[in-house]
C-alpha cells in the first residue's frame, strides 16, 4: 500500500489545488446559514469525487491490468504523457479568476449547495484529470478490496481539501479561520498553479519512464 500511496498522494494534492472551489466554499461559509450550506457543498463535492474515482477503479479492474503487463506499461506511457501535456496547458493557460460576488452562494439551501458541490467537482478539469492515473495505479495494484477502499478514501479526502478544509477550520478554530483562509487563498493564487504543474510533470515523467522500462524489458 505504501508504494501505491507514494504515487497517488502527489496526484491527489495536485488535484486539490483549486482556487475556484476554495473561493466558492469560503463565500458560502460567509453567507446565510453558512456552515450548513458549506456542509452541503462539501458533501456534494466529496461524494462526486468518490463515485467517479470508484468507477474509474472498477473500469481499470475490469480490463485486468495486473494480468496484462504490456498493456499496463503502455497505459503508463499514455497517462504519463497526458499528465505532462496537462501540466503544459496549465502553465500556458490564463488562470481562471474566481468571481465570488457572482457566486451562487446567497440564499442557497443545503440541498442546493449539495448540487452546487456536485457541479463544481464534476467540472473541475484538473482534479478529474489527476484521478485517471490514480485509478489506474489502484486498479493495477495487488491490494485487496479493503486496501483499495482505504487508498480511495485517502485520495478523496486529500483531493477534496478545498471543499471540506474551510468548513473544518471554522469548526476547530473559528477566530483564526479568516486569517488562515486568506493565507491559504493567497498561497494558491500565487503558487498553486506552479505546484500543480510541478507535481503533474514529475508524476507524468515517472509514469512515462516506468512504462518505457517495462515495455523494453518485456
XYZ file of C-alpha atoms in Angstrom:
218
model
C 0.000 0.000 0.000
C 2.864 2.382 0.773
C 4.197 2.226 -2.788
C 0.742 2.958 -4.207
C 0.191 5.862 -1.826
C 3.607 7.299 -2.672
C 2.457 7.769 -6.269
C -1.211 8.667 -5.836
C -0.892 11.159 -2.965
C 1.102 13.715 -5.046
C -1.576 13.469 -7.724
C -4.287 13.927 -5.104
C -2.559 17.091 -3.869
C -2.267 18.326 -7.454
C -5.997 17.795 -7.885
C -6.689 19.580 -4.601
C -5.197 22.883 -5.724
C -8.374 24.597 -6.873
C -8.698 28.333 -6.183
C -12.195 28.383 -7.650
C -13.593 25.707 -5.323
C -11.801 27.232 -2.344
C -13.290 30.633 -3.105
C -16.763 29.190 -3.601
C -16.651 27.375 -0.272
C -15.239 30.396 1.563
C -18.034 32.605 0.250
C -20.663 30.010 1.133
C -19.374 29.985 4.702
C -19.748 33.754 4.882
C -23.355 33.646 3.673
C -26.636 32.881 5.396
C -26.639 29.629 7.386
C -23.030 29.308 6.281
C -21.943 26.100 7.981
C -24.954 24.041 6.904
C -24.736 25.325 3.343
C -20.974 24.774 3.234
C -21.539 21.285 4.611
C -23.887 20.505 1.730
C -21.306 21.782 -0.752
C -18.571 19.637 0.815
C -20.744 16.518 0.766
C -21.680 17.083 -2.878
C -18.101 17.626 -3.995
C -16.655 14.757 -1.958
C -19.365 12.274 -2.938
C -18.960 13.125 -6.615
C -15.214 12.571 -6.448
C -15.705 9.300 -4.561
C -18.176 7.973 -7.119
C -16.079 8.989 -10.145
C -12.845 7.584 -8.712
C -14.565 4.336 -7.699
C -15.984 3.936 -11.203
C -12.562 4.537 -12.734
C -11.001 1.932 -10.441
C -13.735 -0.577 -11.314
C -13.162 0.068 -15.009
C -9.426 -0.431 -14.585
C -10.005 -3.679 -12.723
C -12.401 -4.869 -15.431
C -9.643 -4.762 -18.075
C -7.397 -6.850 -15.783
C -4.386 -4.540 -15.747
C -2.328 -6.699 -13.366
C -2.602 -9.630 -15.764
C -1.572 -7.568 -18.798
C 1.870 -6.074 -18.026
C 2.439 -4.754 -21.534
C -0.985 -3.070 -21.548
C -0.251 -1.624 -18.127
C 3.122 -0.294 -19.318
C 1.555 1.249 -22.412
C -1.058 2.940 -20.255
C 1.753 4.274 -18.068
C 3.272 5.951 -21.113
C -0.072 7.303 -22.331
C -1.203 8.585 -18.941
C 2.230 9.988 -18.126
C 2.315 11.858 -21.422
C -1.206 13.130 -20.744
C -0.170 14.467 -17.338
C 2.824 16.276 -18.835
C 0.540 17.743 -21.520
C -1.960 18.883 -18.896
C 0.875 20.466 -16.923
C 1.990 22.356 -20.043
C -1.569 23.555 -20.719
C -1.959 24.727 -17.117
C 1.347 26.549 -17.324
C 0.400 28.392 -20.515
C -3.325 28.921 -19.883
C -4.550 32.121 -18.287
C -5.713 31.413 -14.728
C -9.450 31.168 -14.191
C -10.391 34.033 -11.888
C -12.860 33.204 -9.138
C -15.872 35.540 -9.006
C -17.307 35.297 -5.515
C -19.570 38.258 -5.999
C -21.438 36.321 -8.694
C -21.353 33.062 -6.792
C -24.473 31.006 -6.318
C -23.930 31.272 -2.576
C -26.509 33.788 -1.432
C -29.801 32.249 -0.467
C -28.730 28.674 -1.201
C -30.280 25.913 0.840
C -28.095 22.985 1.970
C -29.720 20.843 -0.728
C -28.952 23.389 -3.425
C -25.408 23.710 -2.098
C -25.029 19.938 -2.374
C -25.958 20.164 -6.051
C -23.578 23.077 -6.453
C -20.792 20.948 -4.954
C -21.584 18.113 -7.360
C -21.435 20.503 -10.315
C -18.215 22.151 -9.136
C -16.370 18.854 -8.728
C -17.780 17.349 -11.924
C -16.442 20.324 -13.905
C -13.081 20.545 -12.111
C -10.809 19.551 -15.005
C -7.513 19.375 -13.122
C -8.848 17.215 -10.312
C -10.636 14.781 -12.617
C -7.624 14.507 -14.942
C -5.401 13.632 -11.986
C -7.837 10.910 -10.911
C -7.350 8.868 -14.105
C -3.752 7.772 -13.368
C -4.680 7.437 -9.692
C -7.410 4.962 -10.605
C -5.046 3.083 -12.900
C -2.484 2.684 -10.125
C -5.097 1.431 -7.671
C -6.624 -0.957 -10.213
C -3.222 -2.339 -11.235
C -2.022 -2.836 -7.660
C -2.138 -6.124 -5.757
C -4.145 -4.565 -2.947
C -7.201 -6.383 -1.676
C -10.653 -4.842 -1.501
C -10.080 -3.274 1.921
C -6.720 -1.873 0.862
C -8.192 -0.325 -2.272
C -11.053 1.215 -0.317
C -8.573 2.729 2.124
C -6.466 4.222 -0.682
C -9.561 5.563 -2.461
C -10.745 7.149 0.789
C -7.369 8.804 1.409
C -7.232 10.158 -2.145
C -10.765 11.574 -1.914
C -10.019 13.267 1.407
C -6.858 14.875 0.028
C -8.233 15.849 -3.388
C -11.397 17.348 -1.863
C -9.472 19.605 0.533
C -10.895 22.845 -0.947
C -14.407 21.583 -0.241
C -14.047 20.488 3.390
C -10.991 22.288 4.820
C -12.591 25.778 5.147
C -15.564 24.240 6.960
C -13.327 22.202 9.263
C -11.287 25.289 10.077
C -14.378 27.185 11.180
C -15.373 24.300 13.460
C -11.950 23.794 15.028
C -10.718 27.383 15.304
C -13.374 29.977 14.395
C -11.307 33.014 15.366
C -8.130 32.389 13.324
C -10.042 30.891 10.403
C -10.320 34.125 8.416
C -6.564 34.719 8.561
C -5.855 31.095 7.777
C -8.157 31.055 4.766
C -6.691 34.310 3.498
C -3.173 32.888 3.771
C -4.221 29.645 2.074
C -6.043 31.518 -0.678
C -3.024 33.768 -1.236
C -0.702 30.764 -1.489
C -2.945 29.018 -4.010
C -3.348 32.208 -6.044
C 0.392 32.886 -6.169
C 1.984 29.423 -6.053
C -0.816 26.932 -6.579
C -0.535 26.733 -10.357
C 3.237 26.224 -10.176
C 2.893 23.493 -7.544
C 0.261 21.715 -9.646
C 2.410 21.930 -12.786
C 5.455 20.563 -10.963
C 3.538 17.695 -9.360
C 1.821 16.673 -12.599
C 5.075 16.903 -14.551
C 7.051 14.879 -12.011
C 4.475 12.082 -11.781
C 3.919 12.143 -15.552
C 7.625 11.755 -16.311
C 7.869 8.973 -13.740
C 4.997 7.084 -15.385
C 6.482 7.513 -18.851
C 9.886 6.307 -17.690
C 8.392 3.333 -15.847
C 6.276 2.383 -18.842
C 9.194 2.583 -21.258
C 11.375 0.441 -18.979
C 8.654 -2.209 -18.685
C 7.999 -2.237 -22.439
C 11.707 -2.624 -23.246
C 12.098 -5.338 -20.630
C 9.041 -7.334 -21.699
